[in-house]
PDB file of N, CA and C in Angstrom:
ATOM      1  N   ASP V1308       7.768  -3.124   9.436  1.00 70.00           N
ATOM      2  CA  ASP V1308       7.185  -2.557  10.638  1.00 70.00           C
ATOM      3  C   ASP V1308       5.668  -2.510  10.528  1.00 70.00           C
ATOM      4  N   ALA V1309       4.985  -2.251  11.618  1.00 74.00           N
ATOM      5  CA  ALA V1309       3.521  -2.291  11.651  1.00 74.00           C
ATOM      6  C   ALA V1309       2.897  -1.221  10.761  1.00 74.00           C
ATOM      7  N   ASP V1310       3.457  -0.002  10.776  1.00 68.00           N
ATOM      8  CA  ASP V1310       2.897   1.055   9.924  1.00 68.00           C
ATOM      9  C   ASP V1310       3.030   0.708   8.456  1.00 68.00           C
ATOM     10  N   GLY V1311       4.182   0.176   8.069  1.00 71.00           N
ATOM     11  CA  GLY V1311       4.386  -0.214   6.677  1.00 71.00           C
ATOM     12  C   GLY V1311       3.385  -1.262   6.236  1.00 71.00           C
ATOM     13  N   LYS V1312       3.136  -2.245   7.076  1.00 79.00           N
ATOM     14  CA  LYS V1312       2.158  -3.286   6.747  1.00 79.00           C
ATOM     15  C   LYS V1312       0.750  -2.705   6.643  1.00 79.00           C
ATOM     16  N   ARG V1313       0.450  -1.779   7.551  1.00 76.00           N
ATOM     17  CA  ARG V1313      -0.876  -1.154   7.517  1.00 76.00           C
ATOM     18  C   ARG V1313      -1.076  -0.387   6.216  1.00 76.00           C
ATOM     19  N   TYR V1314      -0.070   0.399   5.807  1.00 76.00           N
ATOM     20  CA  TYR V1314      -0.199   1.160   4.572  1.00 76.00           C
ATOM     21  C   TYR V1314      -0.167   0.267   3.349  1.00 76.00           C
ATOM     22  N   ASP V1315       0.567  -0.840   3.400  1.00 79.00           N
ATOM     23  CA  ASP V1315       0.531  -1.813   2.307  1.00 79.00           C
ATOM     24  C   ASP V1315      -0.883  -2.369   2.162  1.00 79.00           C
ATOM     25  N   HIS V1316      -1.531  -2.635   3.290  1.00 81.00           N
ATOM     26  CA  HIS V1316      -2.907  -3.137   3.283  1.00 81.00           C
ATOM     27  C   HIS V1316      -3.843  -2.103   2.642  1.00 81.00           C
ATOM     28  N   TYR V1317      -3.697  -0.829   3.020  1.00 81.00           N
ATOM     29  CA  TYR V1317      -4.511   0.230   2.416  1.00 81.00           C
ATOM     30  C   TYR V1317      -4.300   0.284   0.916  1.00 81.00           C
ATOM     31  N   PHE V1318      -3.045   0.162   0.496  1.00 83.00           N
ATOM     32  CA  PHE V1318      -2.738   0.232  -0.930  1.00 83.00           C
ATOM     33  C   PHE V1318      -3.493  -0.867  -1.681  1.00 83.00           C
ATOM     34  N   VAL V1319      -3.431  -2.085  -1.167  1.00 85.00           N
ATOM     35  CA  VAL V1319      -4.110  -3.205  -1.818  1.00 85.00           C
ATOM     36  C   VAL V1319      -5.617  -2.956  -1.871  1.00 85.00           C
ATOM     37  N   LEU V1320      -6.198  -2.451  -0.787  1.00 86.00           N
ATOM     38  CA  LEU V1320      -7.630  -2.156  -0.775  1.00 86.00           C
ATOM     39  C   LEU V1320      -7.992  -1.079  -1.794  1.00 86.00           C
ATOM     40  N   LEU V1321      -7.179  -0.042  -1.874  1.00 87.00           N
ATOM     41  CA  LEU V1321      -7.472   1.066  -2.786  1.00 87.00           C
ATOM     42  C   LEU V1321      -7.238   0.683  -4.239  1.00 87.00           C
ATOM     43  N   ASP V1322      -6.297  -0.218  -4.478  1.00 89.00           N
ATOM     44  CA  ASP V1322      -5.998  -0.682  -5.835  1.00 89.00           C
ATOM     45  C   ASP V1322      -6.841  -1.918  -6.151  1.00 89.00           C
ATOM     46  N   ALA V1323      -8.153  -1.763  -6.027  1.00 85.00           N
ATOM     47  CA  ALA V1323      -9.072  -2.891  -6.181  1.00 85.00           C
ATOM     48  C   ALA V1323      -8.965  -3.531  -7.562  1.00 85.00           C
ATOM     49  N   ALA V1324      -8.622  -2.765  -8.576  1.00 90.00           N
ATOM     50  CA  ALA V1324      -8.514  -3.302  -9.931  1.00 90.00           C
ATOM     51  C   ALA V1324      -7.198  -4.044 -10.161  1.00 90.00           C
ATOM     52  N   GLY V1325      -6.276  -3.922  -9.203  1.00 90.00           N
ATOM     53  CA  GLY V1325      -4.988  -4.593  -9.346  1.00 90.00           C
ATOM     54  C   GLY V1325      -4.094  -3.960 -10.393  1.00 90.00           C
ATOM     55  N   ALA V1326      -4.269  -2.672 -10.624  1.00 91.00           N
ATOM     56  CA  ALA V1326      -3.501  -1.968 -11.656  1.00 91.00           C
ATOM     57  C   ALA V1326      -2.054  -1.698 -11.235  1.00 91.00           C
ATOM     58  N   GLY V1327      -1.757  -1.815  -9.946  1.00 89.00           N
ATOM     59  CA  GLY V1327      -0.401  -1.558  -9.464  1.00 89.00           C
ATOM     60  C   GLY V1327      -0.138  -0.106  -9.134  1.00 89.00           C
ATOM     61  N   HIS V1328      -1.200   0.715  -9.187  1.00 90.00           N
ATOM     62  CA  HIS V1328      -1.068   2.115  -8.789  1.00 90.00           C
ATOM     63  C   HIS V1328      -2.407   2.603  -8.225  1.00 90.00           C
ATOM     64  N   VAL V1329      -2.321   3.664  -7.439  1.00 90.00           N
ATOM     65  CA  VAL V1329      -3.499   4.268  -6.815  1.00 90.00           C
ATOM     66  C   VAL V1329      -3.458   5.760  -7.100  1.00 90.00           C
ATOM     67  N   SER V1330      -4.551   6.284  -7.640  1.00 92.00           N
ATOM     68  CA  SER V1330      -4.628   7.717  -7.913  1.00 92.00           C
ATOM     69  C   SER V1330      -5.045   8.460  -6.650  1.00 92.00           C
ATOM     70  N   ARG V1331      -4.861   9.749  -6.672  1.00 90.00           N
ATOM     71  CA  ARG V1331      -5.300  10.550  -5.525  1.00 90.00           C
ATOM     72  C   ARG V1331      -6.804  10.419  -5.331  1.00 90.00           C
ATOM     73  N   GLY V1332      -7.542  10.370  -6.431  1.00 91.00           N
ATOM     74  CA  GLY V1332      -8.990  10.195  -6.345  1.00 91.00           C
ATOM     75  C   GLY V1332      -9.381   8.892  -5.671  1.00 91.00           C
ATOM     76  N   GLN V1333      -8.626   7.822  -5.943  1.00 90.00           N
ATOM     77  CA  GLN V1333      -8.893   6.549  -5.290  1.00 90.00           C
ATOM     78  C   GLN V1333      -8.575   6.620  -3.796  1.00 90.00           C
ATOM     79  N   ALA V1334      -7.597   7.426  -3.433  1.00 87.00           N
ATOM     80  CA  ALA V1334      -7.169   7.526  -2.034  1.00 87.00           C
ATOM     81  C   ALA V1334      -8.030   8.491  -1.220  1.00 87.00           C
ATOM     82  N   GLU V1335      -8.788   9.355  -1.874  1.00 87.00           N
ATOM     83  CA  GLU V1335      -9.585  10.364  -1.169  1.00 87.00           C
ATOM     84  C   GLU V1335     -10.500   9.781  -0.092  1.00 87.00           C
ATOM     85  N   PRO V1336     -11.206   8.663  -0.340  1.00 87.00           N
ATOM     86  CA  PRO V1336     -12.063   8.122   0.732  1.00 87.00           C
ATOM     87  C   PRO V1336     -11.282   7.784   2.005  1.00 87.00           C
ATOM     88  N   LEU V1337     -10.080   7.292   1.848  1.00 84.00           N
ATOM     89  CA  LEU V1337      -9.243   6.990   3.009  1.00 84.00           C
ATOM     90  C   LEU V1337      -8.911   8.263   3.768  1.00 84.00           C
ATOM     91  N   PHE V1338      -8.571   9.324   3.036  1.00 84.00           N
ATOM     92  CA  PHE V1338      -8.249  10.600   3.672  1.00 84.00           C
ATOM     93  C   PHE V1338      -9.475  11.176   4.377  1.00 84.00           C
ATOM     94  N   ARG V1339     -10.642  11.082   3.735  1.00 85.00           N
ATOM     95  CA  ARG V1339     -11.873  11.591   4.359  1.00 85.00           C
ATOM     96  C   ARG V1339     -12.197  10.816   5.632  1.00 85.00           C
ATOM     97  N   ARG V1340     -12.061   9.493   5.567  1.00 85.00           N
ATOM     98  CA  ARG V1340     -12.353   8.672   6.740  1.00 85.00           C
ATOM     99  C   ARG V1340     -11.412   8.997   7.892  1.00 85.00           C
ATOM    100  N   ALA V1341     -10.194   9.406   7.565  1.00 83.00           N
ATOM    101  CA  ALA V1341      -9.225   9.778   8.591  1.00 83.00           C
ATOM    102  C   ALA V1341      -9.456  11.201   9.095  1.00 83.00           C
ATOM    103  N   ALA V1342     -10.444  11.902   8.516  1.00 85.00           N
ATOM    104  CA  ALA V1342     -10.796  13.272   8.910  1.00 85.00           C
ATOM    105  C   ALA V1342      -9.605  14.220   8.801  1.00 85.00           C
ATOM    106  N   LEU V1343      -8.832  14.053   7.724  1.00 84.00           N
ATOM    107  CA  LEU V1343      -7.686  14.933   7.505  1.00 84.00           C
ATOM    108  C   LEU V1343      -8.115  16.241   6.861  1.00 84.00           C
ATOM    109  N   GLN V1344      -7.437  17.297   7.218  1.00 87.00           N
ATOM    110  CA  GLN V1344      -7.671  18.597   6.608  1.00 87.00           C
ATOM    111  C   GLN V1344      -7.095  18.587   5.189  1.00 87.00           C
ATOM    112  N   PRO V1345      -7.670  19.361   4.267  1.00 88.00           N
ATOM    113  CA  PRO V1345      -7.138  19.403   2.901  1.00 88.00           C
ATOM    114  C   PRO V1345      -5.642  19.741   2.849  1.00 88.00           C
ATOM    115  N   SER V1346      -5.185  20.611   3.731  1.00 89.00           N
ATOM    116  CA  SER V1346      -3.756  20.951   3.737  1.00 89.00           C
ATOM    117  C   SER V1346      -2.906  19.742   4.116  1.00 89.00           C
ATOM    118  N   GLN V1347      -3.418  18.913   5.034  1.00 87.00           N
ATOM    119  CA  GLN V1347      -2.692  17.703   5.420  1.00 87.00           C
ATOM    120  C   GLN V1347      -2.646  16.711   4.262  1.00 87.00           C
ATOM    121  N   VAL V1348      -3.764  16.556   3.574  1.00 87.00           N
ATOM    122  CA  VAL V1348      -3.816  15.648   2.424  1.00 87.00           C
ATOM    123  C   VAL V1348      -2.837  16.112   1.352  1.00 87.00           C
ATOM    124  N   GLY V1349      -2.807  17.405   1.090  1.00 89.00           N
ATOM    125  CA  GLY V1349      -1.883  17.942   0.092  1.00 89.00           C
ATOM    126  C   GLY V1349      -0.432  17.676   0.451  1.00 89.00           C
ATOM    127  N   ARG V1350      -0.103  17.842   1.709  1.00 87.00           N
ATOM    128  CA  ARG V1350       1.272  17.598   2.169  1.00 87.00           C
ATOM    129  C   ARG V1350       1.640  16.126   2.041  1.00 87.00           C
ATOM    130  N   ILE V1351       0.737  15.262   2.472  1.00 84.00           N
ATOM    131  CA  ILE V1351       0.977  13.825   2.402  1.00 84.00           C
ATOM    132  C   ILE V1351       1.156  13.391   0.949  1.00 84.00           C
ATOM    133  N   TRP V1352       0.246  13.863   0.097  1.00 87.00           N
ATOM    134  CA  TRP V1352       0.319  13.447  -1.306  1.00 87.00           C
ATOM    135  C   TRP V1352       1.598  13.949  -1.969  1.00 87.00           C
ATOM    136  N   ALA V1353       1.980  15.173  -1.684  1.00 86.00           N
ATOM    137  CA  ALA V1353       3.209  15.721  -2.272  1.00 86.00           C
ATOM    138  C   ALA V1353       4.438  14.923  -1.852  1.00 86.00           C
ATOM    139  N   LEU V1354       4.465  14.453  -0.611  1.00 84.00           N
ATOM    140  CA  LEU V1354       5.585  13.651  -0.140  1.00 84.00           C
ATOM    141  C   LEU V1354       5.598  12.256  -0.773  1.00 84.00           C
ATOM    142  N   ALA V1355       4.428  11.682  -0.961  1.00 83.00           N
ATOM    143  CA  ALA V1355       4.341  10.318  -1.480  1.00 83.00           C
ATOM    144  C   ALA V1355       4.467  10.258  -2.996  1.00 83.00           C
ATOM    145  N   ASP V1356       3.904  11.240  -3.694  1.00 86.00           N
ATOM    146  CA  ASP V1356       3.905  11.249  -5.166  1.00 86.00           C
ATOM    147  C   ASP V1356       5.140  11.985  -5.665  1.00 86.00           C
ATOM    148  N   THR V1357       6.271  11.326  -5.563  1.00 84.00           N
ATOM    149  CA  THR V1357       7.553  11.982  -5.815  1.00 84.00           C
ATOM    150  C   THR V1357       7.767  12.382  -7.270  1.00 84.00           C
ATOM    151  N   ASP V1358       7.080  11.740  -8.214  1.00 86.00           N
ATOM    152  CA  ASP V1358       7.273  12.123  -9.614  1.00 86.00           C
ATOM    153  C   ASP V1358       6.140  12.989 -10.158  1.00 86.00           C
ATOM    154  N   GLY V1359       5.169  13.316  -9.322  1.00 90.00           N
ATOM    155  CA  GLY V1359       4.106  14.240  -9.712  1.00 90.00           C
ATOM    156  C   GLY V1359       3.120  13.706 -10.730  1.00 90.00           C
ATOM    157  N   ASP V1360       2.990  12.381 -10.845  1.00 90.00           N
ATOM    158  CA  ASP V1360       2.062  11.825 -11.834  1.00 90.00           C
ATOM    159  C   ASP V1360       0.659  11.574 -11.280  1.00 90.00           C
ATOM    160  N   ASP V1361       0.388  12.042 -10.057  1.00 90.00           N
ATOM    161  CA  ASP V1361      -0.906  11.903  -9.395  1.00 90.00           C
ATOM    162  C   ASP V1361      -1.282  10.446  -9.163  1.00 90.00           C
ATOM    163  N   ALA V1362      -0.263   9.589  -8.995  1.00 90.00           N
ATOM    164  CA  ALA V1362      -0.520   8.177  -8.698  1.00 90.00           C
ATOM    165  C   ALA V1362       0.622   7.629  -7.859  1.00 90.00           C
ATOM    166  N   LEU V1363       0.269   6.699  -6.996  1.00 86.00           N
ATOM    167  CA  LEU V1363       1.276   6.001  -6.202  1.00 86.00           C
ATOM    168  C   LEU V1363       1.379   4.583  -6.730  1.00 86.00           C
ATOM    169  N   GLY V1364       2.591   4.153  -7.041  1.00 82.00           N
ATOM    170  CA  GLY V1364       2.814   2.803  -7.528  1.00 82.00           C
ATOM    171  C   GLY V1364       3.389   1.935  -6.435  1.00 82.00           C
ATOM    172  N   GLU V1365       3.858   0.779  -6.835  1.00 67.00           N
ATOM    173  CA  GLU V1365       4.384  -0.193  -5.877  1.00 67.00           C
ATOM    174  C   GLU V1365       5.448   0.402  -4.964  1.00 67.00           C
ATOM    175  N   GLY V1366       6.334   1.208  -5.493  1.00 61.00           N
ATOM    176  CA  GLY V1366       7.417   1.752  -4.688  1.00 61.00           C
ATOM    177  C   GLY V1366       7.095   3.058  -3.994  1.00 61.00           C
ATOM    178  N   ARG V1367       5.940   3.641  -4.277  1.00 59.00           N
ATOM    179  CA  ARG V1367       5.583   4.946  -3.708  1.00 59.00           C
ATOM    180  C   ARG V1367       4.256   4.833  -3.005  1.00 59.00           C
ATOM    181  N   ARG V1368       4.326   4.444  -1.782  1.00 60.00           N
ATOM    182  CA  ARG V1368       3.105   4.295  -0.995  1.00 60.00           C
ATOM    183  C   ARG V1368       3.042   5.376   0.065  1.00 60.00           C
ATOM    184  N   LEU V1369       1.971   5.376   0.783  1.00 61.00           N
ATOM    185  CA  LEU V1369       1.748   6.434   1.763  1.00 61.00           C
ATOM    186  C   LEU V1369       2.606   6.297   3.014  1.00 61.00           C
ATOM    187  N   ALA V1370       3.162   5.138   3.276  1.00 56.00           N
ATOM    188  CA  ALA V1370       3.940   4.950   4.498  1.00 56.00           C
ATOM    189  C   ALA V1370       5.072   5.962   4.643  1.00 56.00           C
ATOM    190  N   PRO V1371       5.871   6.237   3.602  1.00 54.00           N
ATOM    191  CA  PRO V1371       6.942   7.220   3.793  1.00 54.00           C
ATOM    192  C   PRO V1371       6.422   8.620   4.105  1.00 54.00           C
ATOM    193  N   ALA V1372       5.222   8.910   3.667  1.00 58.00           N
ATOM    194  CA  ALA V1372       4.654  10.236   3.894  1.00 58.00           C
ATOM    195  C   ALA V1372       3.873  10.312   5.198  1.00 58.00           C
ATOM    196  N   SER V1373       3.778   9.208   5.901  1.00 57.00           N
ATOM    197  CA  SER V1373       2.937   9.191   7.095  1.00 57.00           C
ATOM    198  C   SER V1373       3.452  10.101   8.196  1.00 57.00           C
ATOM    199  N   SER V1374       4.700  10.538   8.085  1.00 57.00           N
ATOM    200  CA  SER V1374       5.208  11.466   9.094  1.00 57.00           C
ATOM    201  C   SER V1374       4.459  12.791   9.056  1.00 57.00           C
ATOM    202  N   ALA V1375       3.777  13.074   7.954  1.00 55.00           N
ATOM    203  CA  ALA V1375       2.989  14.305   7.855  1.00 55.00           C
ATOM    204  C   ALA V1375       1.633  14.164   8.536  1.00 55.00           C
ATOM    205  N   LEU V1376       1.260  12.945   8.888  1.00 55.00           N
ATOM    206  CA  LEU V1376      -0.006  12.724   9.573  1.00 55.00           C
ATOM    207  C   LEU V1376       0.114  13.096  11.044  1.00 55.00           C
ATOM    208  N   PRO V1377      -0.960  13.562  11.637  1.00 54.00           N
ATOM    209  CA  PRO V1377      -0.923  13.793  13.089  1.00 54.00           C
ATOM    210  C   PRO V1377      -0.805  12.459  13.814  1.00 54.00           C
ATOM    211  N   SER V1378      -0.228  12.463  14.987  1.00 55.00           N
ATOM    212  CA  SER V1378      -0.161  11.243  15.777  1.00 55.00           C
ATOM    213  C   SER V1378      -1.585  10.831  16.142  1.00 55.00           C
ATOM    214  N   ARG V1379      -1.744   9.623  16.628  1.00 52.00           N
ATOM    215  CA  ARG V1379      -3.083   9.175  17.022  1.00 52.00           C
ATOM    216  C   ARG V1379      -3.673  10.080  18.097  1.00 52.00           C
ATOM    217  N   GLU V1380      -2.827  10.540  19.015  1.00 53.00           N
ATOM    218  CA  GLU V1380      -3.308  11.432  20.068  1.00 53.00           C
ATOM    219  C   GLU V1380      -3.731  12.780  19.480  1.00 53.00           C
ATOM    220  N   GLU V1381      -2.913  13.323  18.590  1.00 49.00           N
ATOM    221  CA  GLU V1381      -3.267  14.608  17.952  1.00 49.00           C
ATOM    222  C   GLU V1381      -4.525  14.475  17.133  1.00 49.00           C
ATOM    223  N   HIS V1382      -4.634  13.358  16.397  1.00 47.00           N
ATOM    224  CA  HIS V1382      -5.799  13.133  15.558  1.00 47.00           C
ATOM    225  C   HIS V1382      -7.064  13.048  16.412  1.00 47.00           C
ATOM    226  N   GLY V1383      -6.988  12.344  17.535  1.00 48.00           N
ATOM    227  CA  GLY V1383      -8.139  12.251  18.434  1.00 48.00           C
ATOM    228  C   GLY V1383      -8.545  13.615  18.966  1.00 48.00           C
ATOM    229  N   ALA V1384      -7.577  14.443  19.299  1.00 49.00           N
ATOM    230  CA  ALA V1384      -7.865  15.791  19.789  1.00 49.00           C
ATOM    231  C   ALA V1384      -8.517  16.624  18.695  1.00 49.00           C
ATOM    232  N   GLN V1385      -8.048  16.481  17.442  1.00 46.00           N
ATOM    233  CA  GLN V1385      -8.633  17.233  16.335  1.00 46.00           C
ATOM    234  C   GLN V1385     -10.091  16.841  16.140  1.00 46.00           C
ATOM    235  N   ARG V1386     -10.370  15.541  16.211  1.00 49.00           N
ATOM    236  CA  ARG V1386     -11.728  15.066  15.984  1.00 49.00           C
ATOM    237  C   ARG V1386     -12.666  15.506  17.103  1.00 49.00           C
ATOM    238  N   ARG V1387     -12.127  15.642  18.321  1.00 51.00           N
ATOM    239  CA  ARG V1387     -12.931  16.088  19.457  1.00 51.00           C
ATOM    240  C   ARG V1387     -13.048  17.605  19.506  1.00 51.00           C
ATOM    241  N   GLY V1388     -12.273  18.295  18.668  1.00 56.00           N
ATOM    242  CA  GLY V1388     -12.306  19.740  18.673  1.00 56.00           C
ATOM    243  C   GLY V1388     -11.476  20.371  19.746  1.00 56.00           C
ATOM    244  N   ALA V1389     -10.544  19.620  20.306  1.00 51.00           N
ATOM    245  CA  ALA V1389      -9.686  20.127  21.389  1.00 51.00           C
ATOM    246  C   ALA V1389      -8.594  21.023  20.839  1.00 51.00           C
TER     247      ALA V1389
END
């Protein structure tokens, strides 16, 4: 699906070294650019990092946790302060 491909693309960009995993620190710029609240980032990361090792590997990407993200409409309202 389109969301899965989009998150796969993010994973490849964030895993610039090709290590096969992305740490939370590597993912932080993406979260900041999305203007997510720290509580949202924590929820997303907890859902995606199922083994608690503070890294997402090939099988644990952000797509499954994307349900914790606000919809595009909600996100736009948050950024506008609505």
